[in-house]
CSV table of C-alpha atoms and ligand atoms in Angstrom, one decimal:
chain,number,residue,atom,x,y,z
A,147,UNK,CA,26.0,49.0,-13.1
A,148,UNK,CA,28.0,52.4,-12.5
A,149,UNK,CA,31.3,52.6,-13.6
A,150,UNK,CA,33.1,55.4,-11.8
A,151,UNK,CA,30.2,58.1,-11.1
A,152,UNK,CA,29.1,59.0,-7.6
A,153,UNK,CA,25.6,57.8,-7.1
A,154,UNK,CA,23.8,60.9,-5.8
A,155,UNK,CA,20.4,60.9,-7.7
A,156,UNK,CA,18.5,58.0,-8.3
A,157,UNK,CA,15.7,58.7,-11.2
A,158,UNK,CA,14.3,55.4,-11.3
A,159,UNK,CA,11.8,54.2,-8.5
A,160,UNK,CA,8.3,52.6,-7.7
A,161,UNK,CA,6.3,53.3,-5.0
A,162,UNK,CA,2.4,51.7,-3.5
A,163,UNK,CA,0.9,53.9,-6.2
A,164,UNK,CA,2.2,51.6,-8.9
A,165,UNK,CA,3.8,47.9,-8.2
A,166,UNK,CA,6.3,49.1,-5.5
A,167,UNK,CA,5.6,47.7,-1.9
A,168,UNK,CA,6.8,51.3,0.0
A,169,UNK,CA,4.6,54.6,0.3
A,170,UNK,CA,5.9,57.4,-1.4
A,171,UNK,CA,6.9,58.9,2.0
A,172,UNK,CA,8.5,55.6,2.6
A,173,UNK,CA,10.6,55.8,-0.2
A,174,UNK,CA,11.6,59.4,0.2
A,175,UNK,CA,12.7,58.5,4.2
A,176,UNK,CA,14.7,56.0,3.1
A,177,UNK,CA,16.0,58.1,0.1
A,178,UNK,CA,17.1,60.7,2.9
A,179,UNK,CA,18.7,58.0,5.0
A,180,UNK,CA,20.7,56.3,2.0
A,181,UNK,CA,22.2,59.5,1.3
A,182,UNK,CA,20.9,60.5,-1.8
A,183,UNK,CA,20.1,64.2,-2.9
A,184,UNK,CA,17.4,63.2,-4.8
A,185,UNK,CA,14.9,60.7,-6.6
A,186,UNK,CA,12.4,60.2,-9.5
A,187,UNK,CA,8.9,58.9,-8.2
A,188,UNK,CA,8.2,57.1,-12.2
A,189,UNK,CA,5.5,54.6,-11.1
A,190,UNK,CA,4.1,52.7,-14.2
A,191,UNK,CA,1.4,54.7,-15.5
A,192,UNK,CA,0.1,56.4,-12.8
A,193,UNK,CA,1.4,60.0,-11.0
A,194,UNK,CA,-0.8,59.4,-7.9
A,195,UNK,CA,2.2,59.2,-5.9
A,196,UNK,CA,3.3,62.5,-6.4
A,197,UNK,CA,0.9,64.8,-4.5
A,198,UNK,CA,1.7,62.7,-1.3
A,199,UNK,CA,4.8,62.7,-2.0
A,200,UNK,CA,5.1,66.5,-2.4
A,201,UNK,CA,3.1,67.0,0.6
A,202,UNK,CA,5.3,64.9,3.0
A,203,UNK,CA,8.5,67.0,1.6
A,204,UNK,CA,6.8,69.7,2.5
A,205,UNK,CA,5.9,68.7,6.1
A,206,UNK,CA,9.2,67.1,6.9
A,207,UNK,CA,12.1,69.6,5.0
A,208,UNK,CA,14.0,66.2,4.0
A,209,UNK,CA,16.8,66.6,2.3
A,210,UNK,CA,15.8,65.0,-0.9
A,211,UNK,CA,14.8,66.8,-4.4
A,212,UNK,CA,12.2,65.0,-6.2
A,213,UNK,CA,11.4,64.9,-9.8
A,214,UNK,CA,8.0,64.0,-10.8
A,215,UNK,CA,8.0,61.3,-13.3
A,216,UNK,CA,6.2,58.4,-14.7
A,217,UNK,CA,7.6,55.1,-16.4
A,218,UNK,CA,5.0,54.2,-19.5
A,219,UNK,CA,5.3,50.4,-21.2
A,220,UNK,CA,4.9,50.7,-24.6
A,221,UNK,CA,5.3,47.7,-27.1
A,222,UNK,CA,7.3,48.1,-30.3
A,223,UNK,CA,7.0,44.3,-32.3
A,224,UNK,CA,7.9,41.9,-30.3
A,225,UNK,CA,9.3,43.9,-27.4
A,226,UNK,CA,8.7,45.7,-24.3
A,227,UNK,CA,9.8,49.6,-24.3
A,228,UNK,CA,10.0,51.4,-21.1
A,229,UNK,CA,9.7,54.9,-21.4
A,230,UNK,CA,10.7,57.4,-18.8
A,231,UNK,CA,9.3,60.6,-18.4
A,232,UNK,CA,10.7,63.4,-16.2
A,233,UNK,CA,9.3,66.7,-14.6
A,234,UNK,CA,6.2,65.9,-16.5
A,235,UNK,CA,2.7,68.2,-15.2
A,236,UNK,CA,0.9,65.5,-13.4
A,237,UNK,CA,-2.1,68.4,-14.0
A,238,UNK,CA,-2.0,68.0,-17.8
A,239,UNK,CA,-5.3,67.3,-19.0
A,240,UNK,CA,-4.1,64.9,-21.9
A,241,UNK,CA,-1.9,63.0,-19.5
A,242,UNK,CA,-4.9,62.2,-16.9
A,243,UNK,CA,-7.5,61.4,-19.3
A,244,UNK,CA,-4.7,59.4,-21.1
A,245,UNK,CA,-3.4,57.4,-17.7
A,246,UNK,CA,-7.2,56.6,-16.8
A,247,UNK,CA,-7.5,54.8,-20.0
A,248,UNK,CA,-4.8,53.0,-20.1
A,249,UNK,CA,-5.5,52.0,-16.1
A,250,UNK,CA,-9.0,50.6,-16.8
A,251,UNK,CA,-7.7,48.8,-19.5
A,252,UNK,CA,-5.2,47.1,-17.0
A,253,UNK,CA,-8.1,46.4,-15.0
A,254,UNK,CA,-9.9,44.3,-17.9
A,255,UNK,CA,-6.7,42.6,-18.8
A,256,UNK,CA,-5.9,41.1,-15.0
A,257,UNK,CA,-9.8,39.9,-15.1
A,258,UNK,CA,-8.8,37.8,-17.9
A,259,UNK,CA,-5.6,37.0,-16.4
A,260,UNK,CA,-7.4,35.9,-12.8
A,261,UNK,CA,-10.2,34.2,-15.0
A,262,UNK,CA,-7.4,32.2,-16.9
A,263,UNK,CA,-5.6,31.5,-13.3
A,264,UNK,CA,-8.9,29.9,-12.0
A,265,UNK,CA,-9.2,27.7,-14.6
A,266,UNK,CA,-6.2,26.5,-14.2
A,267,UNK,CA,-7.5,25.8,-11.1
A,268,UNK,CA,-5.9,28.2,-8.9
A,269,UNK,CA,-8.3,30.2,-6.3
A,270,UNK,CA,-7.6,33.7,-6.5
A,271,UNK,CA,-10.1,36.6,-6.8
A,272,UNK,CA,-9.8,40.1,-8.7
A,273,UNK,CA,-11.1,41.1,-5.1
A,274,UNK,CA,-8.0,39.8,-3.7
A,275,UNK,CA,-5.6,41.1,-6.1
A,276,UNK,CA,-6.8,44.6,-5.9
A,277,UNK,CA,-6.7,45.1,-2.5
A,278,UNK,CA,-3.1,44.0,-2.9
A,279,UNK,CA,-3.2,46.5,-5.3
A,280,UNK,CA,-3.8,49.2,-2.7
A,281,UNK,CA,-3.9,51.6,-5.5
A,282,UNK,CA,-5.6,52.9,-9.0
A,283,UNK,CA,-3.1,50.8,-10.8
A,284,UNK,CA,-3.2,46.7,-10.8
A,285,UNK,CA,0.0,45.1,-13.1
A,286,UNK,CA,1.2,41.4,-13.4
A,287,UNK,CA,3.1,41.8,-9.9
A,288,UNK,CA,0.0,42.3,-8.0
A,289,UNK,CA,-1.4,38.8,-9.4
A,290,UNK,CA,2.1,37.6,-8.7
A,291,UNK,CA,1.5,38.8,-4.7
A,292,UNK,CA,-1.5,36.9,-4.7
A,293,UNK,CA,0.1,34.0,-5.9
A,294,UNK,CA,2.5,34.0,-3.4
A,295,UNK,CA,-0.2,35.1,-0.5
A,296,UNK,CA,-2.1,31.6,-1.4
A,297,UNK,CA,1.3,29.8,-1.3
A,298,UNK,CA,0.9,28.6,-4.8
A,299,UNK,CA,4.2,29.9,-5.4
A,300,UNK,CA,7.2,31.7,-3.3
A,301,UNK,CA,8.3,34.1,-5.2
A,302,UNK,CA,7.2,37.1,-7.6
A,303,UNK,CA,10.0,35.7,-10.1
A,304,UNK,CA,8.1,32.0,-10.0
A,305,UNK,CA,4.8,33.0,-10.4
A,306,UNK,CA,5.9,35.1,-13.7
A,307,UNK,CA,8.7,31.9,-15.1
A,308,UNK,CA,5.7,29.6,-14.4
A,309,UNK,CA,2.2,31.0,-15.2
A,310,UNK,CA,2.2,35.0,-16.1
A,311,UNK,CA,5.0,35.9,-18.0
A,312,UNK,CA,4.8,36.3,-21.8
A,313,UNK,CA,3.9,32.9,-23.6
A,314,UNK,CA,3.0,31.3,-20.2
A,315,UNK,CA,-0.4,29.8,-19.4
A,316,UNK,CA,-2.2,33.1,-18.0
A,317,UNK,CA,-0.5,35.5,-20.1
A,318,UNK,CA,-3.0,38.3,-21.5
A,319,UNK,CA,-1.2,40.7,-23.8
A,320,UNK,CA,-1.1,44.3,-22.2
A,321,UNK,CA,-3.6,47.6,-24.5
A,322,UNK,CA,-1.6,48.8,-27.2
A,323,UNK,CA,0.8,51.5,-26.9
A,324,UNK,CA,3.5,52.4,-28.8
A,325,UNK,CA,6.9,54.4,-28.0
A,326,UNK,CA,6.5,56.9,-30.3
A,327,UNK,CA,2.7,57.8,-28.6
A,328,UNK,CA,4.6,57.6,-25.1
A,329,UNK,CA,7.7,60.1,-26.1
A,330,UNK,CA,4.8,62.4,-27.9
A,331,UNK,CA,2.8,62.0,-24.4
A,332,UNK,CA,5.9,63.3,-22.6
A,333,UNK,CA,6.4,66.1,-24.4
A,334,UNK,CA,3.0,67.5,-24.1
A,335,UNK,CA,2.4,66.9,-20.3
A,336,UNK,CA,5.8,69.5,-20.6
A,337,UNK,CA,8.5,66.6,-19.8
A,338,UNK,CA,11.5,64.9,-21.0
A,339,UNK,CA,11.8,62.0,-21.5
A,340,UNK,CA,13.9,58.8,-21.9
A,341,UNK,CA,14.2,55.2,-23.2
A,342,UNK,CA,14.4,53.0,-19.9
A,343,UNK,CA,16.8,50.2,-19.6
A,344,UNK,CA,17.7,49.5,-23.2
A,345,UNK,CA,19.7,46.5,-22.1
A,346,UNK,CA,16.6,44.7,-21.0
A,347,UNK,CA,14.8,45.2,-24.7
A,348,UNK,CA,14.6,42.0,-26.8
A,349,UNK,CA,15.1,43.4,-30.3
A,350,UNK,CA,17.8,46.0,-30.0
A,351,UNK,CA,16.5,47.4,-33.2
A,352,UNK,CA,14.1,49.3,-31.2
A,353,UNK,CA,17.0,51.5,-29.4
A,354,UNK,CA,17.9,53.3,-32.9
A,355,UNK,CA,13.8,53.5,-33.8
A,356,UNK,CA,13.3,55.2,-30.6
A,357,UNK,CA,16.1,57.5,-30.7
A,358,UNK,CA,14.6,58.2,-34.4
A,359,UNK,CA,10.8,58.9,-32.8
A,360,UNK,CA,12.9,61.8,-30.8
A,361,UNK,CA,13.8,60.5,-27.3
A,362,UNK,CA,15.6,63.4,-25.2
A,363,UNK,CA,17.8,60.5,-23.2
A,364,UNK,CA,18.8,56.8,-22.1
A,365,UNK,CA,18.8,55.3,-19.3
A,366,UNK,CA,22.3,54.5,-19.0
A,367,UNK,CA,22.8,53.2,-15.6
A,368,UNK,CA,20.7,50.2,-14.5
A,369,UNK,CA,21.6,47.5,-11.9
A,370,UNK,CA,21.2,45.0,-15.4
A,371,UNK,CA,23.5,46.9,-17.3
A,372,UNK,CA,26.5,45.1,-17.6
A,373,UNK,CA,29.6,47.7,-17.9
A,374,UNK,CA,30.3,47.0,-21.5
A,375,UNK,CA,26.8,48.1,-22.1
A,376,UNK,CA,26.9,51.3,-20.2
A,377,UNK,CA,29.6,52.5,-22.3
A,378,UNK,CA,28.2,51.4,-25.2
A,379,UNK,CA,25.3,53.7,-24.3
A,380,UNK,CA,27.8,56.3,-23.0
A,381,UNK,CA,28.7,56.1,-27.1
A,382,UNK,CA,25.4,56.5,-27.9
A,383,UNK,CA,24.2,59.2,-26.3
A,384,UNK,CA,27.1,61.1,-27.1
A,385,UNK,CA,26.4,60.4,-30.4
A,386,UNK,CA,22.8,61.3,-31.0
A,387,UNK,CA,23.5,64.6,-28.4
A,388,UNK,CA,21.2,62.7,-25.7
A,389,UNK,CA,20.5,62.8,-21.6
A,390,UNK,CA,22.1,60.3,-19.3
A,391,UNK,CA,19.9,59.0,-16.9
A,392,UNK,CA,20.4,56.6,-14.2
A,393,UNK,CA,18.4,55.2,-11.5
A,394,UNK,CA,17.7,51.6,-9.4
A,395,UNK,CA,14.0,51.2,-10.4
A,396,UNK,CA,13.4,50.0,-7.1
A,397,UNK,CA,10.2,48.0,-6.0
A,398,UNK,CA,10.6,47.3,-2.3
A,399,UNK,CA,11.3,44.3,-0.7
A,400,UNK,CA,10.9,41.5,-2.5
A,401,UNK,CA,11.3,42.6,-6.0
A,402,UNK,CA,13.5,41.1,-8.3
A,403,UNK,CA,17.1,41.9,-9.9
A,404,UNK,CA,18.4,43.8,-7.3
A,405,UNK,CA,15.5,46.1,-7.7
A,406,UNK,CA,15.3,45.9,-4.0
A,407,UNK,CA,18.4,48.4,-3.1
A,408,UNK,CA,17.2,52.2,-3.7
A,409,UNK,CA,20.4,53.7,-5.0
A,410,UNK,CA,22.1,50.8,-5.9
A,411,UNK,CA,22.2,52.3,-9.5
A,412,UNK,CA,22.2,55.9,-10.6
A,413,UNK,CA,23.3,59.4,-11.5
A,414,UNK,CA,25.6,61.7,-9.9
A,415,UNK,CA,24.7,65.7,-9.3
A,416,UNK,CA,26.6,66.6,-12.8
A,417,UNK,CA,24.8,64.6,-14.8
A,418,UNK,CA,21.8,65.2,-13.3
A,419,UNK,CA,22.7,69.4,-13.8
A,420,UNK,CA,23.0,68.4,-17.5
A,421,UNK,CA,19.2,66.6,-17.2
A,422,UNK,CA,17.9,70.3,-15.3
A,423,UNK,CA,19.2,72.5,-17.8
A,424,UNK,CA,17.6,71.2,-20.4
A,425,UNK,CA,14.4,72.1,-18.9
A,426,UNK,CA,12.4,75.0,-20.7
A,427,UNK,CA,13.4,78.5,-19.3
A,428,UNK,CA,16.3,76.6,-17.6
A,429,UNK,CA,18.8,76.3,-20.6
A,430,UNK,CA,22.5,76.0,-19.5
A,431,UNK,CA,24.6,79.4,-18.4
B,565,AMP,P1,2.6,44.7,-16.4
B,565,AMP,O1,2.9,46.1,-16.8
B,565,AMP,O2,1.3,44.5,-15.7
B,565,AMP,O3,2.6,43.8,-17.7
B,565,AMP,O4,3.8,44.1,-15.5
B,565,AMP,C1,5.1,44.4,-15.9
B,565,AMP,C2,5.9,44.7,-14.6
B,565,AMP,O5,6.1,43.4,-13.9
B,565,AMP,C3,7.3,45.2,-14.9
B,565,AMP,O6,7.3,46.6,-15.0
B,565,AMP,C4,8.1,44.7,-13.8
B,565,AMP,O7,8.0,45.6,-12.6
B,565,AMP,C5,7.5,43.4,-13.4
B,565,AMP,N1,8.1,42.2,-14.1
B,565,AMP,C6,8.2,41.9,-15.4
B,565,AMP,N2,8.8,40.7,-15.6
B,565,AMP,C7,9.2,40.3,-14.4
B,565,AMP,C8,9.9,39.1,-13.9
B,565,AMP,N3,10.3,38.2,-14.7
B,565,AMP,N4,10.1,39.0,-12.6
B,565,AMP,C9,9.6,39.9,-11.7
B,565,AMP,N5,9.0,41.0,-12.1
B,565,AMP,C10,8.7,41.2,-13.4
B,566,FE,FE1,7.2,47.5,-12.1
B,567,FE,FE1,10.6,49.2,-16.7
B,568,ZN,ZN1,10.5,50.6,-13.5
């Protein structure tokens, strides 16, 4: 949660091109009427949101800056690892090839998930989930929505507690990818990038591994982060010279962990001036 700062950029937030439920003009509307100056489109894995998102900015003089991001899901042991990436080239060659990749593999892996959701006795199609999808990406809330569309369970929270989350009976482990290939990704698709919500990591071991592999920031304020932990990241960072980031990594309606409130967690201009200048060409005056 913030602790103090004025929440005026918000540098964490899904859209339709990922698992989020609003458009990327949708999101950027209600970024405008929220108040903020400006947002990060970091859908998981995919930067197909950003074109549109450019375009409508550019029709409809909102505004609302936006930073073009991605969110990547590595796996480090045991744990998840969210990394950020921002004012990445969704044009890079090696990110594209790289994304398409790791999307087909996410198309296998829900097969298997569907497959094991049928024998279980359930009847939902990969048809069905991927027109929920609406997009080039399909993730464990999409088979979540169609869960809940066949009334087999009411919420996307259930469906994960009960039969997709890790160790539960349609589990199917996500491709391999590793932090260290994700921060390495970042940097050669020209961004920066940053360890998403280190609160929500299992081993905390991790953190100090990936500010070792060379991460530029963290991801300080999160609606999870409970305030002891934000300045124990505020600590952090100072330490190891690193970015603060913020941001509500909001899905839409629906979504979990207050992940349903665009702003509710975030940056203010300052920090995100620090974030800018650390750009290439755009070093601090
Ligand atoms: P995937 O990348 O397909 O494995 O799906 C992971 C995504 O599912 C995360 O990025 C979250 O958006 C969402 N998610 C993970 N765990 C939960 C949960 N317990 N409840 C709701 N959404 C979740
Ligand atoms: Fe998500
Ligand atoms: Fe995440
Ligand atoms: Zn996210």
């Amino acid at each position: 949660m913030n602790c103090d700062i004025p929440i005026e950029y918000d540098l964490h937030v899904h859209t339709s091109a990922s698992d989020g439920t609003l458009s990327p003009e949708e999101v950027l509307r209600r970024a405008a009427r929220v108040g903020l100056k400006g947002i990060a489109i970091t859908d998981h894995d995919t930067v197909a949101g950003l074109k549109p998102a450019r375009e409508f900015l550019a029709s409809s003089a909102l505004p609302v800056e936006l930073v073009p991001g991605i969110e990547l899901n590595t796996e480090a042991g045991a744990s998840e690892v969210h990394i950020l990436g921002y004012f990445i080239d969704d044009n890079n060659p090696t990110l594209l090839t790289r994304l398409k990749n790791i999307r087909e593999s996410r198309r296998g892996r829900a097969r298997e998930m569907i497959k094991k959701l049928c024998d279980l006795g359930f009847d939902i199609s990969y048809d069905q989930v991927d027109s929920l999808a609406g997009g080039d990406l399909i993730g464990r809330p999409h088979i979540a929505r169609a869960l809940i569309e066949k009334g087999y369970v009411s919420s996307v929270k259930e469906a994960f507690q009960k039969y997709i989350g890790k160790g539960r009976p349609a589990f199917v482990p996500r491709y391999k990818f590793l932090p260290e290939e994700a921060i390495d990704l970042i940097r050669t698709s020209g961004g920066i990038s940053f360890l998403a919500h280190p609160g929500l990591i299992a081993e905390t071991k991790w953190i100090g591994q990936v500010i070792a592999y060379g991460i530029n920031g963290l991801e300080v304020y999160y609606p999870e982060h409970h305030p002891d932990q934000v300045r124990g990241y505020l600590e952090l960072a100072q330490k190891h010279e690193l970015l603060v980031s913020g941001g509500s990594d909001f899905h839409g309606e629906g979504a979990s962990e207050g992940r349903e409130r665009l702003g509710y967690a975030g940056i203010s201009q300052q920090i995100y001036c620090k974030i800018r200048s650390r750009l290439p060409g755009k070093e601090e005056k």
